[in-house]
Amino acid sequence: MLGRVYTVVPAAGSAARMGLGYSKAYVDVAGKPLLARTVLSLLASPFIDQLTVAVRPDEVALAGSEIVGKLDLADRVKVIGGGEVRQQTVDNLLAAVPPGRDLVLIHDGARPLVSTNLIHEVLQSAVEWGAAIAAIPITDTIKESMDGGKTVSRTVERSKLFRAQTPQAFHRDIILSAHRRARKEGWEVTDDASLLEQMGHKIRIVTGEERNIKVTTLDDLELVRWIVQSGIC
């Protein structure tokens, strides 16, 4: 049985790979900002009553007006300032976890098409295992290069490889302990499950969804726009 879920959305990235010159959180996706689409997709889940978003510190007021205000979500969405890197941003989000929440769900602000079914499956697995992530099996042939991509060193066995996504969900005490340990040890990772891996904690894999796209390039953005406008999601 699912307990009360504390949902957090790190969205404080610089979007350097998109070359926009401003945060991708406010890029238009069929009439709504990208981050607004993500927030609405999360709140569509019956297991998420509220969520906290972390944006760049100088954009807290902007997110408050453009996301929370325009969607009339003041009673369901809180906005705080993030850190210089994703791990610091999640630290800031976890510092505000209420004592009455049993599970923590972490989802990238740049993944606007997450489904309610995937959210449910990840949460259910986290209840049973303590930690669960969405991930997709690698189907392409993977090559490793040891000289910066100039030549192939070897072909990597793909049957054991997965592309990690969010949402990722954890028992409250487990993820808080992992972040405390990371601060103490100076660990730097790109997703929260990696912290638990370093602590030897098993993490359940839930099959992710191809449409759960993370917008990191302009091509990603155009694909998400097309999916939304076509009514596929």
PDB file of C-alpha atoms in Angstrom, residues 26-219:
ATOM      1  CA  TYR A  26       9.994  28.340 -19.878  1.00  0.00           C
ATOM      2  CA  VAL A  27      10.271  27.211 -23.501  1.00  0.00           C
ATOM      3  CA  ASP A  28       6.826  27.043 -25.097  1.00  0.00           C
ATOM      4  CA  VAL A  29       5.386  23.576 -25.663  1.00  0.00           C
ATOM      5  CA  ALA A  30       2.027  23.906 -27.400  1.00  0.00           C
ATOM      6  CA  GLY A  31       0.944  26.920 -25.381  1.00  0.00           C
ATOM      7  CA  LYS A  32       2.465  26.073 -22.005  1.00  0.00           C
ATOM      8  CA  PRO A  33       6.005  26.316 -20.606  1.00  0.00           C
ATOM      9  CA  LEU A  34       7.951  23.043 -20.587  1.00  0.00           C
ATOM     10  CA  LEU A  35       8.098  22.992 -16.778  1.00  0.00           C
ATOM     11  CA  ALA A  36       4.359  23.611 -16.559  1.00  0.00           C
ATOM     12  CA  ARG A  37       3.757  20.538 -18.715  1.00  0.00           C
ATOM     13  CA  THR A  38       5.896  18.464 -16.358  1.00  0.00           C
ATOM     14  CA  VAL A  39       4.109  19.770 -13.275  1.00  0.00           C
ATOM     15  CA  LEU A  40       0.679  19.042 -14.766  1.00  0.00           C
ATOM     16  CA  SER A  41       1.696  15.520 -15.786  1.00  0.00           C
ATOM     17  CA  LEU A  42       2.823  14.779 -12.224  1.00  0.00           C
ATOM     18  CA  LEU A  43      -0.266  16.277 -10.611  1.00  0.00           C
ATOM     19  CA  ALA A  44      -2.435  14.103 -12.874  1.00  0.00           C
ATOM     20  CA  SER A  45      -1.347  11.141 -10.743  1.00  0.00           C
ATOM     21  CA  PRO A  46      -3.814  10.291  -7.950  1.00  0.00           C
ATOM     22  CA  PHE A  47      -0.805   9.584  -5.712  1.00  0.00           C
ATOM     23  CA  ILE A  48       0.617  13.119  -5.941  1.00  0.00           C
ATOM     24  CA  ASP A  49      -1.253  15.829  -4.093  1.00  0.00           C
ATOM     25  CA  GLN A  50       1.537  18.414  -3.906  1.00  0.00           C
ATOM     26  CA  LEU A  51       5.039  18.905  -5.225  1.00  0.00           C
ATOM     27  CA  THR A  52       8.082  21.129  -4.765  1.00  0.00           C
ATOM     28  CA  VAL A  53      10.026  22.519  -7.721  1.00  0.00           C
ATOM     29  CA  ALA A  54      13.590  23.818  -7.532  1.00  0.00           C
ATOM     30  CA  VAL A  55      14.627  26.356 -10.173  1.00  0.00           C
ATOM     31  CA  ARG A  56      17.616  28.649 -10.518  1.00  0.00           C
ATOM     32  CA  PRO A  57      17.667  31.034  -7.521  1.00  0.00           C
ATOM     33  CA  ASP A  58      17.176  34.073  -9.749  1.00  0.00           C
ATOM     34  CA  GLU A  59      14.082  32.466 -11.318  1.00  0.00           C
ATOM     35  CA  VAL A  60      12.047  31.651  -8.208  1.00  0.00           C
ATOM     36  CA  ALA A  61       9.758  34.655  -8.692  1.00  0.00           C
ATOM     37  CA  LEU A  62       9.465  33.953 -12.423  1.00  0.00           C
ATOM     38  CA  ALA A  63       8.450  30.347 -11.838  1.00  0.00           C
ATOM     39  CA  GLY A  64       6.023  31.504  -9.189  1.00  0.00           C
ATOM     40  CA  SER A  65       4.242  33.736 -11.677  1.00  0.00           C
ATOM     41  CA  GLU A  66       4.620  31.803 -14.945  1.00  0.00           C
ATOM     42  CA  ILE A  67       4.071  28.281 -13.595  1.00  0.00           C
ATOM     43  CA  VAL A  68       2.281  28.431 -10.247  1.00  0.00           C
ATOM     44  CA  GLY A  69       0.325  31.648 -10.747  1.00  0.00           C
ATOM     45  CA  LYS A  70      -0.904  31.131 -14.304  1.00  0.00           C
ATOM     46  CA  LEU A  71      -1.945  27.544 -13.583  1.00  0.00           C
ATOM     47  CA  ASP A  72      -3.598  28.525 -10.287  1.00  0.00           C
ATOM     48  CA  LEU A  73      -1.590  25.933  -8.336  1.00  0.00           C
ATOM     49  CA  ALA A  74      -0.523  27.931  -5.288  1.00  0.00           C
ATOM     50  CA  ASP A  75      -2.028  25.340  -2.956  1.00  0.00           C
ATOM     51  CA  ARG A  76      -0.297  22.413  -4.684  1.00  0.00           C
ATOM     52  CA  VAL A  77       3.083  23.635  -5.931  1.00  0.00           C
ATOM     53  CA  LYS A  78       5.944  25.222  -3.978  1.00  0.00           C
ATOM     54  CA  VAL A  79       8.976  26.799  -5.677  1.00  0.00           C
ATOM     55  CA  ILE A  80      12.447  27.033  -4.130  1.00  0.00           C
ATOM     56  CA  GLY A  81      15.946  27.890  -5.339  1.00  0.00           C
ATOM     57  CA  GLY A  82      18.231  25.105  -6.525  1.00  0.00           C
ATOM     58  CA  GLY A  83      21.997  24.640  -6.412  1.00  0.00           C
ATOM     59  CA  GLU A  84      24.842  24.912  -8.896  1.00  0.00           C
ATOM     60  CA  VAL A  85      24.601  21.214  -9.835  1.00  0.00           C
ATOM     61  CA  ARG A  86      21.714  18.743  -9.810  1.00  0.00           C
ATOM     62  CA  GLN A  87      22.864  16.968  -6.645  1.00  0.00           C
ATOM     63  CA  GLN A  88      22.879  20.231  -4.702  1.00  0.00           C
ATOM     64  CA  THR A  89      19.446  21.043  -6.095  1.00  0.00           C
ATOM     65  CA  VAL A  90      18.023  17.733  -4.855  1.00  0.00           C
ATOM     66  CA  ASP A  91      19.720  18.356  -1.488  1.00  0.00           C
ATOM     67  CA  ASN A  92      17.784  21.619  -1.248  1.00  0.00           C
ATOM     68  CA  LEU A  93      14.558  19.831  -2.120  1.00  0.00           C
ATOM     69  CA  LEU A  94      15.103  17.052   0.413  1.00  0.00           C
ATOM     70  CA  ALA A  95      15.816  19.565   3.158  1.00  0.00           C
ATOM     71  CA  ALA A  96      12.122  20.492   3.001  1.00  0.00           C
ATOM     72  CA  VAL A  97      10.661  16.986   3.164  1.00  0.00           C
ATOM     73  CA  PRO A  98       7.732  16.947   5.632  1.00  0.00           C
ATOM     74  CA  PRO A  99       7.900  14.325   8.400  1.00  0.00           C
ATOM     75  CA  GLY A 100       4.588  12.776   7.381  1.00  0.00           C
ATOM     76  CA  ARG A 101       5.705  11.626   3.935  1.00  0.00           C
ATOM     77  CA  ASP A 102       6.759   7.978   3.545  1.00  0.00           C
ATOM     78  CA  LEU A 103       8.098   8.029  -0.028  1.00  0.00           C
ATOM     79  CA  VAL A 104      10.123  10.527  -2.043  1.00  0.00           C
ATOM     80  CA  LEU A 105       9.514  10.718  -5.790  1.00  0.00           C
ATOM     81  CA  ILE A 106      12.131  12.602  -7.827  1.00  0.00           C
ATOM     82  CA  HIS A 107      11.377  13.602 -11.422  1.00  0.00           C
ATOM     83  CA  ASP A 108      13.307  15.763 -13.889  1.00  0.00           C
ATOM     84  CA  GLY A 109      11.674  19.045 -14.753  1.00  0.00           C
ATOM     85  CA  ALA A 110      12.632  18.452 -18.394  1.00  0.00           C
ATOM     86  CA  ARG A 111      10.565  15.234 -18.745  1.00  0.00           C
ATOM     87  CA  PRO A 112       7.065  16.599 -19.448  1.00  0.00           C
ATOM     88  CA  LEU A 113       5.437  13.455 -20.855  1.00  0.00           C
ATOM     89  CA  VAL A 114       5.665  11.103 -17.879  1.00  0.00           C
ATOM     90  CA  SER A 115       2.549   8.951 -17.582  1.00  0.00           C
ATOM     91  CA  THR A 116       0.444   8.285 -14.512  1.00  0.00           C
ATOM     92  CA  ASN A 117       0.956   4.554 -15.085  1.00  0.00           C
ATOM     93  CA  LEU A 118       4.760   4.849 -14.948  1.00  0.00           C
ATOM     94  CA  ILE A 119       4.550   6.971 -11.799  1.00  0.00           C
ATOM     95  CA  HIS A 120       2.348   4.329 -10.175  1.00  0.00           C
ATOM     96  CA  GLU A 121       4.629   1.433 -11.135  1.00  0.00           C
ATOM     97  CA  VAL A 122       7.751   3.172  -9.822  1.00  0.00           C
ATOM     98  CA  LEU A 123       6.036   4.061  -6.551  1.00  0.00           C
ATOM     99  CA  GLN A 124       4.728   0.527  -6.066  1.00  0.00           C
ATOM    100  CA  SER A 125       8.190  -0.936  -6.635  1.00  0.00           C
ATOM    101  CA  ALA A 126       9.724   1.556  -4.200  1.00  0.00           C
ATOM    102  CA  VAL A 127       7.271   0.458  -1.522  1.00  0.00           C
ATOM    103  CA  GLU A 128       8.453  -3.135  -1.934  1.00  0.00           C
ATOM    104  CA  TRP A 129      12.171  -2.607  -2.581  1.00  0.00           C
ATOM    105  CA  GLY A 130      12.939   0.710  -0.914  1.00  0.00           C
ATOM    106  CA  ALA A 131      14.246   2.175  -4.170  1.00  0.00           C
ATOM    107  CA  ALA A 132      13.032   2.018  -7.772  1.00  0.00           C
ATOM    108  CA  ILE A 133      13.813   3.747 -11.046  1.00  0.00           C
ATOM    109  CA  ALA A 134      12.368   3.866 -14.539  1.00  0.00           C
ATOM    110  CA  ALA A 135      14.864   2.609 -17.121  1.00  0.00           C
ATOM    111  CA  ILE A 136      14.830   1.364 -20.709  1.00  0.00           C
ATOM    112  CA  PRO A 137      16.938  -1.522 -22.069  1.00  0.00           C
ATOM    113  CA  ILE A 138      19.603  -0.493 -24.572  1.00  0.00           C
ATOM    114  CA  THR A 139      18.810  -1.814 -28.057  1.00  0.00           C
ATOM    115  CA  ASP A 140      21.556  -0.143 -30.093  1.00  0.00           C
ATOM    116  CA  THR A 141      25.007  -1.665 -30.475  1.00  0.00           C
ATOM    117  CA  ILE A 142      27.283   0.149 -28.031  1.00  0.00           C
ATOM    118  CA  LYS A 143      30.880   1.034 -28.872  1.00  0.00           C
ATOM    119  CA  GLU A 144      33.490   2.183 -26.358  1.00  0.00           C
ATOM    120  CA  SER A 145      36.209   4.618 -27.361  1.00  0.00           C
ATOM    121  CA  MET A 146      39.242   5.329 -25.208  1.00  0.00           C
ATOM    122  CA  ASP A 147      40.597   8.239 -27.267  1.00  0.00           C
ATOM    123  CA  GLY A 148      37.767  10.726 -27.257  1.00  0.00           C
ATOM    124  CA  GLY A 149      35.684   9.167 -29.999  1.00  0.00           C
ATOM    125  CA  LYS A 150      38.382   8.885 -32.665  1.00  0.00           C
ATOM    126  CA  THR A 151      38.526   5.083 -32.803  1.00  0.00           C
ATOM    127  CA  VAL A 152      36.587   2.123 -31.428  1.00  0.00           C
ATOM    128  CA  SER A 153      38.166   0.306 -28.486  1.00  0.00           C
ATOM    129  CA  ARG A 154      35.556  -2.413 -28.119  1.00  0.00           C
ATOM    130  CA  THR A 155      31.903  -3.346 -28.441  1.00  0.00           C
ATOM    131  CA  VAL A 156      30.092  -3.347 -25.102  1.00  0.00           C
ATOM    132  CA  GLU A 157      27.662  -6.153 -24.238  1.00  0.00           C
ATOM    133  CA  ARG A 158      24.294  -4.421 -24.360  1.00  0.00           C
ATOM    134  CA  SER A 159      22.075  -7.054 -22.712  1.00  0.00           C
ATOM    135  CA  LYS A 160      22.995  -5.732 -19.265  1.00  0.00           C
ATOM    136  CA  LEU A 161      22.699  -2.015 -20.100  1.00  0.00           C
ATOM    137  CA  PHE A 162      19.774   0.339 -19.434  1.00  0.00           C
ATOM    138  CA  ARG A 163      19.062   4.030 -19.993  1.00  0.00           C
ATOM    139  CA  ALA A 164      18.035   5.495 -16.654  1.00  0.00           C
ATOM    140  CA  GLN A 165      15.050   7.840 -16.548  1.00  0.00           C
ATOM    141  CA  THR A 166      12.998   9.509 -13.896  1.00  0.00           C
ATOM    142  CA  PRO A 167      10.770   9.167 -11.961  1.00  0.00           C
ATOM    143  CA  GLN A 168      12.895   7.568  -9.277  1.00  0.00           C
ATOM    144  CA  ALA A 169      11.289   6.775  -5.934  1.00  0.00           C
ATOM    145  CA  PHE A 170      12.731   5.918  -2.533  1.00  0.00           C
ATOM    146  CA  HIS A 171      11.732   5.307   1.032  1.00  0.00           C
ATOM    147  CA  ARG A 172      12.161   8.631   2.789  1.00  0.00           C
ATOM    148  CA  ASP A 173      14.830   7.497   5.263  1.00  0.00           C
ATOM    149  CA  ILE A 174      16.862   5.708   2.576  1.00  0.00           C
ATOM    150  CA  ILE A 175      17.220   8.705   0.255  1.00  0.00           C
ATOM    151  CA  LEU A 176      17.860  11.146   3.099  1.00  0.00           C
ATOM    152  CA  SER A 177      20.594   8.853   4.436  1.00  0.00           C
ATOM    153  CA  ALA A 178      22.129   8.538   0.956  1.00  0.00           C
ATOM    154  CA  HIS A 179      22.353  12.300   0.497  1.00  0.00           C
ATOM    155  CA  ARG A 180      23.833  12.767   3.970  1.00  0.00           C
ATOM    156  CA  ARG A 181      26.476  10.159   3.128  1.00  0.00           C
ATOM    157  CA  ALA A 182      27.185  11.845  -0.209  1.00  0.00           C
ATOM    158  CA  ARG A 183      27.818  15.187   1.485  1.00  0.00           C
ATOM    159  CA  LYS A 184      30.136  13.529   4.010  1.00  0.00           C
ATOM    160  CA  GLU A 185      32.081  11.517   1.428  1.00  0.00           C
ATOM    161  CA  GLY A 186      32.081  14.145  -1.312  1.00  0.00           C
ATOM    162  CA  TRP A 187      30.321  11.899  -3.813  1.00  0.00           C
ATOM    163  CA  GLU A 188      29.186  13.546  -7.047  1.00  0.00           C
ATOM    164  CA  VAL A 189      26.663  11.709  -9.215  1.00  0.00           C
ATOM    165  CA  THR A 190      24.218  12.492 -12.022  1.00  0.00           C
ATOM    166  CA  ASP A 191      21.188  10.712 -10.593  1.00  0.00           C
ATOM    167  CA  ASP A 192      19.979   9.870  -7.109  1.00  0.00           C
ATOM    168  CA  ALA A 193      19.972   6.111  -7.572  1.00  0.00           C
ATOM    169  CA  SER A 194      23.755   6.254  -8.034  1.00  0.00           C
ATOM    170  CA  LEU A 195      24.136   7.280  -4.395  1.00  0.00           C
ATOM    171  CA  LEU A 196      22.312   4.165  -3.249  1.00  0.00           C
ATOM    172  CA  GLU A 197      24.439   2.032  -5.568  1.00  0.00           C
ATOM    173  CA  GLN A 198      27.566   3.301  -3.830  1.00  0.00           C
ATOM    174  CA  MET A 199      26.018   2.308  -0.508  1.00  0.00           C
ATOM    175  CA  GLY A 200      25.274  -1.199  -1.779  1.00  0.00           C
ATOM    176  CA  HIS A 201      21.491  -0.793  -1.761  1.00  0.00           C
ATOM    177  CA  LYS A 202      19.515  -2.781  -4.340  1.00  0.00           C
ATOM    178  CA  ILE A 203      17.394  -0.735  -6.739  1.00  0.00           C
ATOM    179  CA  ARG A 204      14.422  -2.134  -8.601  1.00  0.00           C
ATOM    180  CA  ILE A 205      14.174  -1.410 -12.345  1.00  0.00           C
ATOM    181  CA  VAL A 206      10.761  -0.556 -13.761  1.00  0.00           C
ATOM    182  CA  THR A 207      10.530  -0.562 -17.543  1.00  0.00           C
ATOM    183  CA  GLY A 208      10.415   3.060 -18.647  1.00  0.00           C
ATOM    184  CA  GLU A 209       8.666   4.642 -21.604  1.00  0.00           C
ATOM    185  CA  GLU A 210      10.201   5.872 -24.847  1.00  0.00           C
ATOM    186  CA  ARG A 211       7.892   8.875 -24.847  1.00  0.00           C
ATOM    187  CA  ASN A 212       9.216   9.902 -21.400  1.00  0.00           C
ATOM    188  CA  ILE A 213      11.713  12.119 -23.199  1.00  0.00           C
ATOM    189  CA  LYS A 214      14.179  14.351 -21.409  1.00  0.00           C
ATOM    190  CA  VAL A 215      14.451  17.624 -23.308  1.00  0.00           C
ATOM    191  CA  THR A 216      18.177  18.292 -23.610  1.00  0.00           C
ATOM    192  CA  THR A 217      18.459  19.329 -27.290  1.00  0.00           C
ATOM    193  CA  LEU A 218      16.374  21.344 -29.719  1.00  0.00           C
ATOM    194  CA  ASP A 219      15.517  18.091 -31.532  1.00  0.00           C
TER     195      ASP A 219
END
